[in-house]
Amino acid sequence: PRAPSQPPPDPALLEMLRRFDLSWEYGPCTGITRLQRWERAQELGLSPPGPIRDALLEHRDNPDVTY
């Protein structure tokens, strides 16, 4: 649950993250955060999109974005 003072994420951001979630080229996403998945893909040389990492770091305290 989001803290009361925390605004909901932008719908465009959530759509970008949903597309990342559905991209099998970056490996499975079950049981890890989106940032962990992004970092794993980077370590494997899969070139995940930089804007995804930026958004995840910017909104790291928002579970709607993190998971």
mmCIF file of N, CA and C in Angstrom:
data_model
loop_
_atom_site.group_PDB
_atom_site.id
_atom_site.type_symbol
_atom_site.label_atom_id
_atom_site.label_comp_id
_atom_site.label_asym_id
_atom_site.label_seq_id
_atom_site.Cartn_x
_atom_site.Cartn_y
_atom_site.Cartn_z
ATOM 1 N N PRO A 1 0.813 -1.201 0.000
ATOM 2 C CA PRO A 1 0.000 0.000 0.000
ATOM 3 C C PRO A 1 0.852 1.259 0.000
ATOM 4 N N ARG A 2 0.394 2.235 -0.703
ATOM 5 C CA ARG A 2 1.088 3.494 -0.862
ATOM 6 C C ARG A 2 0.863 4.381 0.361
ATOM 7 N N ALA A 3 1.871 5.120 0.763
ATOM 8 C CA ALA A 3 1.716 6.082 1.856
ATOM 9 C C ALA A 3 0.747 7.167 1.405
ATOM 10 N N PRO A 4 -0.055 7.717 2.305
ATOM 11 C CA PRO A 4 -1.070 8.699 1.924
ATOM 12 C C PRO A 4 -0.511 9.904 1.180
ATOM 13 N N SER A 5 0.711 10.343 1.489
ATOM 14 C CA SER A 5 1.276 11.515 0.839
ATOM 15 C C SER A 5 1.908 11.205 -0.519
ATOM 16 N N GLN A 6 1.990 9.963 -0.871
ATOM 17 C CA GLN A 6 2.648 9.553 -2.107
ATOM 18 C C GLN A 6 1.638 9.527 -3.253
ATOM 19 N N PRO A 7 1.876 10.324 -4.309
ATOM 20 C CA PRO A 7 0.928 10.339 -5.425
ATOM 21 C C PRO A 7 1.003 9.029 -6.217
ATOM 22 N N PRO A 8 -0.084 8.662 -6.875
ATOM 23 C CA PRO A 8 -0.041 7.456 -7.698
ATOM 24 C C PRO A 8 0.906 7.660 -8.875
ATOM 25 N N PRO A 9 1.516 6.585 -9.349
ATOM 26 C CA PRO A 9 2.437 6.707 -10.483
ATOM 27 C C PRO A 9 1.692 7.110 -11.751
ATOM 28 N N ASP A 10 2.417 7.756 -12.622
ATOM 29 C CA ASP A 10 1.892 8.179 -13.916
ATOM 30 C C ASP A 10 1.479 6.939 -14.726
ATOM 31 N N PRO A 11 0.297 6.961 -15.347
ATOM 32 C CA PRO A 11 -0.137 5.804 -16.154
ATOM 33 C C PRO A 11 0.847 5.441 -17.267
ATOM 34 N N ALA A 12 1.519 6.426 -17.840
ATOM 35 C CA ALA A 12 2.502 6.132 -18.892
ATOM 36 C C ALA A 12 3.689 5.358 -18.325
ATOM 37 N N LEU A 13 4.083 5.699 -17.105
ATOM 38 C CA LEU A 13 5.168 4.976 -16.441
ATOM 39 C C LEU A 13 4.756 3.533 -16.188
ATOM 40 N N LEU A 14 3.545 3.340 -15.678
ATOM 41 C CA LEU A 14 3.069 1.984 -15.412
ATOM 42 C C LEU A 14 2.978 1.166 -16.703
ATOM 43 N N GLU A 15 2.606 1.792 -17.795
ATOM 44 C CA GLU A 15 2.542 1.084 -19.079
ATOM 45 C C GLU A 15 3.945 0.687 -19.538
ATOM 46 N N MET A 16 4.915 1.581 -19.385
ATOM 47 C CA MET A 16 6.302 1.275 -19.751
ATOM 48 C C MET A 16 6.807 0.093 -18.921
ATOM 49 N N LEU A 17 6.493 0.085 -17.627
ATOM 50 C CA LEU A 17 6.925 -1.009 -16.758
ATOM 51 C C LEU A 17 6.211 -2.311 -17.115
ATOM 52 N N ARG A 18 4.949 -2.216 -17.495
ATOM 53 C CA ARG A 18 4.202 -3.415 -17.905
ATOM 54 C C ARG A 18 4.832 -4.038 -19.150
ATOM 55 N N ARG A 19 5.230 -3.203 -20.095
ATOM 56 C CA ARG A 19 5.889 -3.721 -21.301
ATOM 57 C C ARG A 19 7.215 -4.402 -20.944
ATOM 58 N N PHE A 20 7.948 -3.818 -19.998
ATOM 59 C CA PHE A 20 9.187 -4.437 -19.525
ATOM 60 C C PHE A 20 8.886 -5.792 -18.892
ATOM 61 N N ASP A 21 7.847 -5.857 -18.074
ATOM 62 C CA ASP A 21 7.457 -7.114 -17.423
ATOM 63 C C ASP A 21 7.151 -8.202 -18.448
ATOM 64 N N LEU A 22 6.550 -7.823 -19.541
ATOM 65 C CA LEU A 22 6.113 -8.800 -20.548
ATOM 66 C C LEU A 22 7.201 -9.165 -21.559
ATOM 67 N N SER A 23 8.351 -8.511 -21.484
ATOM 68 C CA SER A 23 9.454 -8.790 -22.416
ATOM 69 C C SER A 23 10.273 -9.972 -21.916
ATOM 70 N N TRP A 24 10.071 -11.111 -22.540
ATOM 71 C CA TRP A 24 10.779 -12.324 -22.124
ATOM 72 C C TRP A 24 12.276 -12.258 -22.390
ATOM 73 N N GLU A 25 12.705 -11.343 -23.255
ATOM 74 C CA GLU A 25 14.130 -11.251 -23.584
ATOM 75 C C GLU A 25 14.993 -10.893 -22.375
ATOM 76 N N TYR A 26 14.363 -10.365 -21.296
ATOM 77 C CA TYR A 26 15.111 -10.002 -20.096
ATOM 78 C C TYR A 26 14.987 -11.039 -18.992
ATOM 79 N N GLY A 27 14.455 -12.177 -19.306
ATOM 80 C CA GLY A 27 14.355 -13.275 -18.357
ATOM 81 C C GLY A 27 13.093 -13.223 -17.526
ATOM 82 N N PRO A 28 12.881 -14.261 -16.716
ATOM 83 C CA PRO A 28 11.673 -14.342 -15.893
ATOM 84 C C PRO A 28 11.628 -13.227 -14.849
ATOM 85 N N CYS A 29 10.416 -12.883 -14.435
ATOM 86 C CA CYS A 29 10.253 -11.796 -13.471
ATOM 87 C C CYS A 29 9.611 -12.258 -12.171
ATOM 88 N N THR A 30 9.411 -13.537 -12.017
ATOM 89 C CA THR A 30 8.756 -14.064 -10.829
ATOM 90 C C THR A 30 9.714 -14.090 -9.642
ATOM 91 N N GLY A 31 9.258 -13.554 -8.519
ATOM 92 C CA GLY A 31 10.022 -13.654 -7.281
ATOM 93 C C GLY A 31 11.113 -12.626 -7.087
ATOM 94 N N ILE A 32 11.248 -11.652 -7.985
ATOM 95 C CA ILE A 32 12.256 -10.605 -7.828
ATOM 96 C C ILE A 32 11.622 -9.255 -8.148
ATOM 97 N N THR A 33 12.270 -8.213 -7.689
ATOM 98 C CA THR A 33 11.776 -6.877 -8.006
ATOM 99 C C THR A 33 12.126 -6.545 -9.453
ATOM 100 N N ARG A 34 11.495 -5.513 -9.953
ATOM 101 C CA ARG A 34 11.816 -5.074 -11.318
ATOM 102 C C ARG A 34 13.269 -4.624 -11.418
ATOM 103 N N LEU A 35 13.766 -3.951 -10.393
ATOM 104 C CA LEU A 35 15.157 -3.498 -10.432
ATOM 105 C C LEU A 35 16.118 -4.688 -10.413
ATOM 106 N N GLN A 36 15.821 -5.696 -9.618
ATOM 107 C CA GLN A 36 16.663 -6.900 -9.619
ATOM 108 C C GLN A 36 16.661 -7.547 -10.997
ATOM 109 N N ARG A 37 15.519 -7.589 -11.633
ATOM 110 C CA ARG A 37 15.425 -8.165 -12.980
ATOM 111 C C ARG A 37 16.228 -7.332 -13.969
ATOM 112 N N TRP A 38 16.112 -6.007 -13.875
ATOM 113 C CA TRP A 38 16.857 -5.128 -14.766
ATOM 114 C C TRP A 38 18.358 -5.354 -14.578
ATOM 115 N N GLU A 39 18.804 -5.401 -13.307
ATOM 116 C CA GLU A 39 20.230 -5.592 -13.028
ATOM 117 C C GLU A 39 20.732 -6.947 -13.510
ATOM 118 N N ARG A 40 19.927 -7.988 -13.343
ATOM 119 C CA ARG A 40 20.314 -9.318 -13.833
ATOM 120 C C ARG A 40 20.462 -9.290 -15.350
ATOM 121 N N ALA A 41 19.514 -8.662 -16.034
ATOM 122 C CA ALA A 41 19.582 -8.576 -17.489
ATOM 123 C C ALA A 41 20.831 -7.807 -17.921
ATOM 124 N N GLN A 42 21.154 -6.752 -17.205
ATOM 125 C CA GLN A 42 22.352 -5.966 -17.521
ATOM 126 C C GLN A 42 23.611 -6.819 -17.345
ATOM 127 N N GLU A 43 23.683 -7.559 -16.249
ATOM 128 C CA GLU A 43 24.845 -8.423 -15.992
ATOM 129 C C GLU A 43 24.999 -9.493 -17.063
ATOM 130 N N LEU A 44 23.878 -9.938 -17.626
ATOM 131 C CA LEU A 44 23.909 -10.968 -18.665
ATOM 132 C C LEU A 44 24.129 -10.378 -20.058
ATOM 133 N N GLY A 45 24.315 -9.070 -20.133
ATOM 134 C CA GLY A 45 24.575 -8.419 -21.414
ATOM 135 C C GLY A 45 23.347 -8.295 -22.299
ATOM 136 N N LEU A 46 22.160 -8.250 -21.704
ATOM 137 C CA LEU A 46 20.917 -8.213 -22.483
ATOM 138 C C LEU A 46 20.446 -6.793 -22.799
ATOM 139 N N SER A 47 21.173 -5.791 -22.365
ATOM 140 C CA SER A 47 20.889 -4.382 -22.660
ATOM 141 C C SER A 47 19.447 -3.969 -22.347
ATOM 142 N N PRO A 48 19.031 -4.072 -21.087
ATOM 143 C CA PRO A 48 17.684 -3.612 -20.741
ATOM 144 C C PRO A 48 17.606 -2.095 -20.899
ATOM 145 N N PRO A 49 16.416 -1.560 -21.131
ATOM 146 C CA PRO A 49 16.265 -0.122 -21.367
ATOM 147 C C PRO A 49 16.675 0.730 -20.161
ATOM 148 N N GLY A 50 17.525 1.709 -20.400
ATOM 149 C CA GLY A 50 17.972 2.612 -19.353
ATOM 150 C C GLY A 50 16.847 3.378 -18.677
ATOM 151 N N PRO A 51 15.838 3.853 -19.427
ATOM 152 C CA PRO A 51 14.747 4.587 -18.780
ATOM 153 C C PRO A 51 13.994 3.753 -17.735
ATOM 154 N N ILE A 52 13.991 2.446 -17.884
ATOM 155 C CA ILE A 52 13.343 1.589 -16.885
ATOM 156 C C ILE A 52 14.102 1.703 -15.571
ATOM 157 N N ARG A 53 15.413 1.570 -15.624
ATOM 158 C CA ARG A 53 16.235 1.669 -14.409
ATOM 159 C C ARG A 53 16.069 3.040 -13.771
ATOM 160 N N ASP A 54 16.105 4.093 -14.575
ATOM 161 C CA ASP A 54 15.954 5.445 -14.050
ATOM 162 C C ASP A 54 14.632 5.593 -13.301
ATOM 163 N N ALA A 55 13.553 5.090 -13.892
ATOM 164 C CA ALA A 55 12.223 5.190 -13.272
ATOM 165 C C ALA A 55 12.170 4.379 -11.981
ATOM 166 N N LEU A 56 12.780 3.201 -11.996
ATOM 167 C CA LEU A 56 12.763 2.355 -10.804
ATOM 168 C C LEU A 56 13.536 2.995 -9.659
ATOM 169 N N LEU A 57 14.651 3.628 -9.966
ATOM 170 C CA LEU A 57 15.426 4.302 -8.923
ATOM 171 C C LEU A 57 14.708 5.551 -8.417
ATOM 172 N N GLU A 58 14.065 6.268 -9.324
ATOM 173 C CA GLU A 58 13.346 7.486 -8.937
ATOM 174 C C GLU A 58 12.153 7.185 -8.028
ATOM 175 N N HIS A 59 11.501 6.037 -8.265
ATOM 176 C CA HIS A 59 10.286 5.676 -7.522
ATOM 177 C C HIS A 59 10.510 4.453 -6.639
ATOM 178 N N ARG A 60 11.716 4.277 -6.140
ATOM 179 C CA ARG A 60 12.076 3.051 -5.414
ATOM 180 C C ARG A 60 11.259 2.805 -4.152
ATOM 181 N N ASP A 61 10.621 3.833 -3.607
ATOM 182 C CA ASP A 61 9.819 3.648 -2.394
ATOM 183 C C ASP A 61 8.340 3.391 -2.699
ATOM 184 N N ASN A 62 8.004 3.268 -3.964
ATOM 185 C CA ASN A 62 6.617 3.062 -4.360
ATOM 186 C C ASN A 62 6.425 1.617 -4.806
ATOM 187 N N PRO A 63 5.714 0.806 -4.038
ATOM 188 C CA PRO A 63 5.546 -0.605 -4.409
ATOM 189 C C PRO A 63 4.797 -0.805 -5.723
ATOM 190 N N ASP A 64 4.000 0.173 -6.150
ATOM 191 C CA ASP A 64 3.319 0.050 -7.443
ATOM 192 C C ASP A 64 4.329 0.050 -8.583
ATOM 193 N N VAL A 65 5.473 0.656 -8.354
ATOM 194 C CA VAL A 65 6.527 0.727 -9.367
ATOM 195 C C VAL A 65 7.550 -0.387 -9.155
ATOM 196 N N THR A 66 7.888 -0.649 -7.923
ATOM 197 C CA THR A 66 8.950 -1.601 -7.601
ATOM 198 C C THR A 66 8.625 -3.031 -8.009
ATOM 199 N N TYR A 67 7.362 -3.444 -7.808
ATOM 200 C CA TYR A 67 6.988 -4.845 -8.067
ATOM 201 C C TYR A 67 6.066 -4.951 -9.245
#
